[in-house]
Amino acid sequence: MFRLLEGKDVNLRVMEKEDLPLFAEWVNLPEFFGEYNPLRQTSKAEIEKNYDKSTLEQTGFIIEKKDGSKIGFICHFILVHPAGKLLEIGYSLVPNERGKGNGTEAVEIMVDYLFLSKDIMRVQACTDTRNLASQKVLEKAGFKKEGTMRKCLFIRGQLRDACLYSVLREEWKEPKILTRTA
Ligand SMILES: CC(C)(COP(=O)(O)OP(=O)(O)OC[C@H]1O[C@@H](n2cnc3c(N)ncnc32)[C@H](O)[C@@H]1OP(=O)(O)O)[C@@H](O)C(=O)NCCC(=O)NCCS
């Protein structure tokens, strides 16, 4: 079956209710989001409530390998700013699937999908300045660093700086992975 968000090694699939128990397990494992993201513990009920509130403006996807195994999560959401709406992405992989190019491919698929499906000028992402893996993923996927947001993240008891990255529609130009869209 042809699936729209299909890459070379991974596919993205919109998260379904059946994925929520696994997602709840991931979210509550400190190593899933890793040392450069806030700690969080969330009940399954809270996760279900947020899932029911999901809209086209905020959607989560499961990152799957070609054999169907679920290896991570990527989402897009809107940050409302007085001058307009900013579309941001976030992502995380299970530890034993990192360092194999899966994060880069998932972000590339998401960027293609967002520019193909939405009338937006930019996609942005924000990451702890110490998170070199995430910065590398963004740069490989065509994002540029815009600057540093000072002390904007509260992580493991400390305020941390974050890098803001973006890719503009004119820099993206055309799909890198989702070339088969019809
Ligand atoms: C960030 C994350 C998604 C990266 O995904 P990944 O699949 O491991 O990354 P890739 O394998 O695509 O690697 C991309 C590049 O980063 C490099 N890289 C990977 N881990 C690295 C590390 N710890 N330090 C420096 N560079 C690293 C890779 O070598 C690769 O560069 P190369 O192609 O030049 O060799 C993954 O590490 C993760 O899930 N981390 C925990 C959650 C997180 O931090 N999410 C991001 C929140 S902003």
PDB file of C-alpha atoms and ligand atoms in Angstrom:
ATOM      1  CA  MET A   1       0.000   0.000   0.000  1.00  0.00           C
ATOM      2  CA  PHE A   2       1.326   3.458  -0.888  1.00  0.00           C
ATOM      3  CA  ARG A   3       1.586   5.634   2.196  1.00  0.00           C
ATOM      4  CA  LEU A   4       1.977   9.377   1.919  1.00  0.00           C
ATOM      5  CA  LEU A   5       4.649   9.931   4.554  1.00  0.00           C
ATOM      6  CA  GLU A   6       6.993   7.228   3.384  1.00  0.00           C
ATOM      7  CA  GLY A   7      10.780   7.578   3.548  1.00  0.00           C
ATOM      8  CA  LYS A   8      13.713   5.316   2.730  1.00  0.00           C
ATOM      9  CA  ASP A   9      14.190   3.784   6.198  1.00  0.00           C
ATOM     10  CA  VAL A  10      11.263   5.215   8.180  1.00  0.00           C
ATOM     11  CA  ASN A  11       7.636   6.221   7.682  1.00  0.00           C
ATOM     12  CA  LEU A  12       5.553   8.708   9.645  1.00  0.00           C
ATOM     13  CA  ARG A  13       2.050   7.676  10.617  1.00  0.00           C
ATOM     14  CA  VAL A  14      -0.520   9.858  12.361  1.00  0.00           C
ATOM     15  CA  MET A  15      -0.851   8.769  15.943  1.00  0.00           C
ATOM     16  CA  GLU A  16      -3.977   6.741  16.713  1.00  0.00           C
ATOM     17  CA  LYS A  17      -5.664   6.043  20.055  1.00  0.00           C
ATOM     18  CA  GLU A  18      -4.091   2.545  20.039  1.00  0.00           C
ATOM     19  CA  ASP A  19      -0.628   4.173  20.149  1.00  0.00           C
ATOM     20  CA  LEU A  20      -1.359   6.041  23.392  1.00  0.00           C
ATOM     21  CA  PRO A  21      -0.332   3.284  25.880  1.00  0.00           C
ATOM     22  CA  LEU A  22       3.099   3.026  24.223  1.00  0.00           C
ATOM     23  CA  PHE A  23       3.360   6.811  24.012  1.00  0.00           C
ATOM     24  CA  ALA A  24       2.536   7.065  27.738  1.00  0.00           C
ATOM     25  CA  GLU A  25       5.354   4.603  28.468  1.00  0.00           C
ATOM     26  CA  TRP A  26       7.785   6.671  26.370  1.00  0.00           C
ATOM     27  CA  VAL A  27       6.776  10.005  27.888  1.00  0.00           C
ATOM     28  CA  ASN A  28       7.310   8.747  31.433  1.00  0.00           C
ATOM     29  CA  LEU A  29      10.800   7.341  30.723  1.00  0.00           C
ATOM     30  CA  PRO A  30      13.374  10.088  31.444  1.00  0.00           C
ATOM     31  CA  GLU A  31      15.741   8.693  28.769  1.00  0.00           C
ATOM     32  CA  PHE A  32      13.110   8.971  25.998  1.00  0.00           C
ATOM     33  CA  PHE A  33      13.223  12.783  25.832  1.00  0.00           C
ATOM     34  CA  GLY A  34      16.769  12.709  27.156  1.00  0.00           C
ATOM     35  CA  GLU A  35      18.923  14.938  29.287  1.00  0.00           C
ATOM     36  CA  TYR A  36      18.293  18.112  27.235  1.00  0.00           C
ATOM     37  CA  ASN A  37      14.510  18.174  27.623  1.00  0.00           C
ATOM     38  CA  PRO A  38      12.312  18.867  30.647  1.00  0.00           C
ATOM     39  CA  LEU A  39      11.493  15.934  32.918  1.00  0.00           C
ATOM     40  CA  ARG A  40       7.859  14.990  32.863  1.00  0.00           C
ATOM     41  CA  GLN A  41       5.525  12.422  34.298  1.00  0.00           C
ATOM     42  CA  THR A  42       2.053  12.289  32.758  1.00  0.00           C
ATOM     43  CA  SER A  43      -0.875   9.966  33.385  1.00  0.00           C
ATOM     44  CA  LYS A  44      -2.450   7.966  30.584  1.00  0.00           C
ATOM     45  CA  ALA A  45      -5.693   9.877  31.261  1.00  0.00           C
ATOM     46  CA  GLU A  46      -3.926  13.216  30.693  1.00  0.00           C
ATOM     47  CA  ILE A  47      -2.350  11.933  27.478  1.00  0.00           C
ATOM     48  CA  GLU A  48      -5.765  10.759  26.242  1.00  0.00           C
ATOM     49  CA  LYS A  49      -7.314  14.148  27.087  1.00  0.00           C
ATOM     50  CA  ASN A  50      -4.614  15.973  25.104  1.00  0.00           C
ATOM     51  CA  TYR A  51      -4.988  13.520  22.224  1.00  0.00           C
ATOM     52  CA  ASP A  52      -8.744  14.221  22.078  1.00  0.00           C
ATOM     53  CA  LYS A  53      -7.952  17.958  21.893  1.00  0.00           C
ATOM     54  CA  SER A  54      -5.584  17.455  18.911  1.00  0.00           C
ATOM     55  CA  THR A  55      -6.497  19.480  15.874  1.00  0.00           C
ATOM     56  CA  LEU A  56      -5.100  19.911  12.392  1.00  0.00           C
ATOM     57  CA  GLU A  57      -2.908  22.616  13.948  1.00  0.00           C
ATOM     58  CA  GLN A  58      -1.325  20.158  16.382  1.00  0.00           C
ATOM     59  CA  THR A  59      -0.679  16.603  15.285  1.00  0.00           C
ATOM     60  CA  GLY A  60       1.552  13.807  16.546  1.00  0.00           C
ATOM     61  CA  PHE A  61       3.068  11.108  14.346  1.00  0.00           C
ATOM     62  CA  ILE A  62       4.667   7.778  15.211  1.00  0.00           C
ATOM     63  CA  ILE A  63       8.010   7.167  13.504  1.00  0.00           C
ATOM     64  CA  GLU A  64       7.984   3.589  12.232  1.00  0.00           C
ATOM     65  CA  LYS A  65      10.661   1.460  10.634  1.00  0.00           C
ATOM     66  CA  LYS A  66       9.843  -0.463   7.471  1.00  0.00           C
ATOM     67  CA  ASP A  67       9.086  -3.598   9.536  1.00  0.00           C
ATOM     68  CA  GLY A  68       6.378  -1.642  11.398  1.00  0.00           C
ATOM     69  CA  SER A  69       8.308  -1.285  14.664  1.00  0.00           C
ATOM     70  CA  LYS A  70       7.609   1.975  16.460  1.00  0.00           C
ATOM     71  CA  ILE A  71      10.792   3.859  17.239  1.00  0.00           C
ATOM     72  CA  GLY A  72       9.773   7.408  18.096  1.00  0.00           C
ATOM     73  CA  PHE A  73       7.544  10.395  17.874  1.00  0.00           C
ATOM     74  CA  ILE A  74       7.472  13.640  15.879  1.00  0.00           C
ATOM     75  CA  CYS A  75       4.852  16.367  16.077  1.00  0.00           C
ATOM     76  CA  HIS A  76       3.976  19.791  14.734  1.00  0.00           C
ATOM     77  CA  PHE A  77       2.196  22.459  16.722  1.00  0.00           C
ATOM     78  CA  ILE A  78       1.346  26.156  16.559  1.00  0.00           C
ATOM     79  CA  LEU A  79       2.787  28.815  18.827  1.00  0.00           C
ATOM     80  CA  VAL A  80       0.555  31.856  18.844  1.00  0.00           C
ATOM     81  CA  HIS A  81       2.412  35.155  18.654  1.00  0.00           C
ATOM     82  CA  PRO A  82       0.660  38.553  18.529  1.00  0.00           C
ATOM     83  CA  ALA A  83       2.021  39.085  15.011  1.00  0.00           C
ATOM     84  CA  GLY A  84       1.040  35.668  13.690  1.00  0.00           C
ATOM     85  CA  LYS A  85       1.235  31.951  14.158  1.00  0.00           C
ATOM     86  CA  LEU A  86       4.536  30.062  14.261  1.00  0.00           C
ATOM     87  CA  LEU A  87       4.656  26.416  13.277  1.00  0.00           C
ATOM     88  CA  GLU A  88       7.126  24.399  15.334  1.00  0.00           C
ATOM     89  CA  ILE A  89       8.189  20.747  15.350  1.00  0.00           C
ATOM     90  CA  GLY A  90       9.425  18.463  18.133  1.00  0.00           C
ATOM     91  CA  TYR A  91      10.772  14.898  17.968  1.00  0.00           C
ATOM     92  CA  SER A  92      12.305  12.066  19.958  1.00  0.00           C
ATOM     93  CA  LEU A  93      13.536   8.529  19.300  1.00  0.00           C
ATOM     94  CA  VAL A  94      13.899   5.518  21.591  1.00  0.00           C
ATOM     95  CA  PRO A  95      17.569   5.387  22.692  1.00  0.00           C
ATOM     96  CA  ASN A  96      18.582   2.247  20.758  1.00  0.00           C
ATOM     97  CA  GLU A  97      17.377   3.724  17.449  1.00  0.00           C
ATOM     98  CA  ARG A  98      19.455   6.907  17.666  1.00  0.00           C
ATOM     99  CA  GLY A  99      22.568   7.599  15.636  1.00  0.00           C
ATOM    100  CA  LYS A 100      21.331   5.701  12.544  1.00  0.00           C
ATOM    101  CA  GLY A 101      19.959   8.599  10.500  1.00  0.00           C
ATOM    102  CA  ASN A 102      16.344   7.994  11.620  1.00  0.00           C
ATOM    103  CA  GLY A 103      15.952  11.399  13.293  1.00  0.00           C
ATOM    104  CA  THR A 104      17.207  13.257  10.218  1.00  0.00           C
ATOM    105  CA  GLU A 105      14.912  11.341   7.879  1.00  0.00           C
ATOM    106  CA  ALA A 106      11.861  11.864  10.116  1.00  0.00           C
ATOM    107  CA  VAL A 107      12.486  15.631  10.220  1.00  0.00           C
ATOM    108  CA  GLU A 108      13.021  15.775   6.434  1.00  0.00           C
ATOM    109  CA  ILE A 109       9.736  13.938   5.813  1.00  0.00           C
ATOM    110  CA  MET A 110       7.903  16.266   8.203  1.00  0.00           C
ATOM    111  CA  VAL A 111       9.312  19.413   6.554  1.00  0.00           C
ATOM    112  CA  ASP A 112       8.297  18.140   3.087  1.00  0.00           C
ATOM    113  CA  TYR A 113       4.825  17.306   4.359  1.00  0.00           C
ATOM    114  CA  LEU A 114       4.319  20.675   6.071  1.00  0.00           C
ATOM    115  CA  PHE A 115       5.406  22.764   3.063  1.00  0.00           C
ATOM    116  CA  LEU A 116       3.369  20.565   0.707  1.00  0.00           C
ATOM    117  CA  SER A 117       0.207  20.639   2.797  1.00  0.00           C
ATOM    118  CA  LYS A 118       0.125  24.019   4.537  1.00  0.00           C
ATOM    119  CA  ASP A 119       0.261  27.607   3.369  1.00  0.00           C
ATOM    120  CA  ILE A 120       3.169  28.473   5.652  1.00  0.00           C
ATOM    121  CA  MET A 121       6.341  30.493   5.153  1.00  0.00           C
ATOM    122  CA  ARG A 122       8.535  28.807   7.763  1.00  0.00           C
ATOM    123  CA  VAL A 123       8.947  25.796  10.036  1.00  0.00           C
ATOM    124  CA  GLN A 124      10.875  26.259  13.267  1.00  0.00           C
ATOM    125  CA  ALA A 125      12.434  24.118  16.003  1.00  0.00           C
ATOM    126  CA  CYS A 126      14.037  24.919  19.311  1.00  0.00           C
ATOM    127  CA  THR A 127      16.686  22.888  21.091  1.00  0.00           C
ATOM    128  CA  ASP A 128      18.951  23.131  24.153  1.00  0.00           C
ATOM    129  CA  THR A 129      22.302  24.624  23.086  1.00  0.00           C
ATOM    130  CA  ARG A 130      24.029  21.463  24.442  1.00  0.00           C
ATOM    131  CA  ASN A 131      21.910  19.145  22.277  1.00  0.00           C
ATOM    132  CA  LEU A 132      24.380  18.682  19.426  1.00  0.00           C
ATOM    133  CA  ALA A 133      22.551  15.660  17.942  1.00  0.00           C
ATOM    134  CA  SER A 134      19.350  17.664  17.536  1.00  0.00           C
ATOM    135  CA  GLN A 135      21.192  20.659  16.051  1.00  0.00           C
ATOM    136  CA  LYS A 136      22.952  18.392  13.559  1.00  0.00           C
ATOM    137  CA  VAL A 137      19.632  16.808  12.557  1.00  0.00           C
ATOM    138  CA  LEU A 138      18.124  20.244  11.918  1.00  0.00           C
ATOM    139  CA  GLU A 139      21.118  21.473   9.920  1.00  0.00           C
ATOM    140  CA  LYS A 140      21.149  18.289   7.808  1.00  0.00           C
ATOM    141  CA  ALA A 141      17.418  18.800   7.160  1.00  0.00           C
ATOM    142  CA  GLY A 142      18.054  22.336   5.853  1.00  0.00           C
ATOM    143  CA  PHE A 143      17.323  24.453   8.934  1.00  0.00           C
ATOM    144  CA  LYS A 144      19.413  27.521   9.750  1.00  0.00           C
ATOM    145  CA  LYS A 145      20.260  28.753  13.216  1.00  0.00           C
ATOM    146  CA  GLU A 146      18.544  32.074  13.935  1.00  0.00           C
ATOM    147  CA  GLY A 147      20.029  32.717  17.364  1.00  0.00           C
ATOM    148  CA  THR A 148      20.071  31.851  21.029  1.00  0.00           C
ATOM    149  CA  MET A 149      17.148  32.265  23.369  1.00  0.00           C
ATOM    150  CA  ARG A 150      18.700  32.839  26.778  1.00  0.00           C
ATOM    151  CA  LYS A 151      17.511  30.901  29.831  1.00  0.00           C
ATOM    152  CA  CYS A 152      14.222  29.896  28.232  1.00  0.00           C
ATOM    153  CA  LEU A 153      14.205  26.193  29.134  1.00  0.00           C
ATOM    154  CA  PHE A 154      13.878  24.752  32.648  1.00  0.00           C
ATOM    155  CA  ILE A 155      15.741  21.452  32.543  1.00  0.00           C
ATOM    156  CA  ARG A 156      16.785  19.239  35.455  1.00  0.00           C
ATOM    157  CA  GLY A 157      16.507  22.115  37.939  1.00  0.00           C
ATOM    158  CA  GLN A 158      18.342  24.725  35.862  1.00  0.00           C
ATOM    159  CA  LEU A 159      17.495  27.422  33.355  1.00  0.00           C
ATOM    160  CA  ARG A 160      19.154  26.663  30.015  1.00  0.00           C
ATOM    161  CA  ASP A 161      19.729  28.480  26.741  1.00  0.00           C
ATOM    162  CA  ALA A 162      18.135  27.205  23.541  1.00  0.00           C
ATOM    163  CA  CYS A 163      18.936  27.614  19.847  1.00  0.00           C
ATOM    164  CA  LEU A 164      16.107  28.649  17.575  1.00  0.00           C
ATOM    165  CA  TYR A 165      16.268  27.117  14.097  1.00  0.00           C
ATOM    166  CA  SER A 166      14.065  27.622  11.050  1.00  0.00           C
ATOM    167  CA  VAL A 167      13.740  26.666   7.418  1.00  0.00           C
ATOM    168  CA  LEU A 168      11.943  29.023   5.052  1.00  0.00           C
ATOM    169  CA  ARG A 169       9.793  27.893   2.128  1.00  0.00           C
ATOM    170  CA  GLU A 170      12.200  29.528  -0.351  1.00  0.00           C
ATOM    171  CA  GLU A 171      15.141  27.625   1.173  1.00  0.00           C
ATOM    172  CA  TRP A 172      13.246  24.320   1.071  1.00  0.00           C
ATOM    173  CA  LYS A 173      12.349  24.886  -2.628  1.00  0.00           C
ATOM    174  CA  GLU A 174      11.040  21.354  -3.311  1.00  0.00           C
ATOM    175  CA  PRO A 175      10.382  18.002  -1.600  1.00  0.00           C
ATOM    176  CA  LYS A 176      13.508  16.003  -0.761  1.00  0.00           C
ATOM    177  CA  ILE A 177      11.780  12.755   0.205  1.00  0.00           C
ATOM    178  CA  LEU A 178       8.049  13.065  -0.520  1.00  0.00           C
ATOM    179  CA  THR A 179       8.467  13.302  -4.275  1.00  0.00           C
ATOM    180  CA  ARG A 180       5.577  10.901  -4.957  1.00  0.00           C
ATOM    181  CA  THR A 181       2.593  12.929  -3.785  1.00  0.00           C
ATOM    182  CA  ALA A 182      -0.100  11.801  -6.218  1.00  0.00           C
TER     183      ALA A 182
HETATM  184  C1  LIG B   1      17.940  14.328  18.666  1.00  0.00           C
HETATM  185  C2  LIG B   1      17.626  12.975  18.047  1.00  0.00           C
HETATM  186  C3  LIG B   1      16.192  12.940  17.532  1.00  0.00           C
HETATM  187  C4  LIG B   1      18.619  12.761  16.867  1.00  0.00           C
HETATM  188  O1  LIG B   1      18.191  11.673  16.089  1.00  0.00           O
HETATM  189  P1  LIG B   1      19.239  10.590  15.512  1.00  0.00           P
HETATM  190  O2  LIG B   1      18.488   9.628  14.691  1.00  0.00           O
HETATM  191  O3  LIG B   1      20.028  10.068  16.662  1.00  0.00           O
HETATM  192  O4  LIG B   1      20.156  11.492  14.614  1.00  0.00           O
HETATM  193  P2  LIG B   1      20.866  11.049  13.239  1.00  0.00           P
HETATM  194  O5  LIG B   1      21.315   9.634  13.364  1.00  0.00           O
HETATM  195  O6  LIG B   1      19.945  11.393  12.134  1.00  0.00           O
HETATM  196  O7  LIG B   1      22.159  11.952  13.272  1.00  0.00           O
HETATM  197  C5  LIG B   1      22.236  13.219  12.709  1.00  0.00           C
HETATM  198  C6  LIG B   1      23.637  13.730  12.865  1.00  0.00           C
HETATM  199  O8  LIG B   1      23.879  14.007  14.257  1.00  0.00           O
HETATM  200  C7  LIG B   1      25.093  13.385  14.659  1.00  0.00           C
HETATM  201  N1  LIG B   1      24.934  13.000  16.050  1.00  0.00           N
HETATM  202  C8  LIG B   1      24.137  12.025  16.533  1.00  0.00           C
HETATM  203  N2  LIG B   1      24.253  11.971  17.884  1.00  0.00           N
HETATM  204  C9  LIG B   1      25.154  12.932  18.211  1.00  0.00           C
HETATM  205  C10 LIG B   1      25.670  13.379  19.456  1.00  0.00           C
HETATM  206  N3  LIG B   1      25.281  12.822  20.617  1.00  0.00           N
HETATM  207  N4  LIG B   1      26.576  14.402  19.435  1.00  0.00           N
HETATM  208  C11 LIG B   1      26.957  14.977  18.273  1.00  0.00           C
HETATM  209  N5  LIG B   1      26.465  14.612  17.058  1.00  0.00           N
HETATM  210  C12 LIG B   1      25.574  13.592  17.044  1.00  0.00           C
HETATM  211  C13 LIG B   1      25.235  12.193  13.751  1.00  0.00           C
HETATM  212  O9  LIG B   1      26.575  11.772  13.675  1.00  0.00           O
HETATM  213  C14 LIG B   1      24.703  12.734  12.437  1.00  0.00           C
HETATM  214  O10 LIG B   1      25.678  13.479  11.753  1.00  0.00           O
HETATM  215  P3  LIG B   1      26.494  12.853  10.513  1.00  0.00           P
HETATM  216  O11 LIG B   1      25.459  12.378   9.525  1.00  0.00           O
HETATM  217  O12 LIG B   1      27.311  13.992  10.045  1.00  0.00           O
HETATM  218  O13 LIG B   1      27.261  11.710  11.091  1.00  0.00           O
HETATM  219  C15 LIG B   1      17.842  11.811  19.067  1.00  0.00           C
HETATM  220  O14 LIG B   1      19.154  11.872  19.550  1.00  0.00           O
HETATM  221  C16 LIG B   1      16.883  11.860  20.249  1.00  0.00           C
HETATM  222  O15 LIG B   1      15.782  11.320  20.177  1.00  0.00           O
HETATM  223  N6  LIG B   1      17.313  12.526  21.347  1.00  0.00           N
HETATM  224  C17 LIG B   1      16.486  12.631  22.547  1.00  0.00           C
HETATM  225  C18 LIG B   1      15.310  13.582  22.361  1.00  0.00           C
HETATM  226  C19 LIG B   1      15.726  14.941  21.837  1.00  0.00           C
HETATM  227  O16 LIG B   1      16.719  15.520  22.265  1.00  0.00           O
HETATM  228  N7  LIG B   1      14.912  15.458  20.930  1.00  0.00           N
HETATM  229  C20 LIG B   1      15.133  16.743  20.310  1.00  0.00           C
HETATM  230  C21 LIG B   1      14.450  17.765  21.082  1.00  0.00           C
HETATM  231  S1  LIG B   1      14.748  19.360  20.408  1.00  0.00           S
END
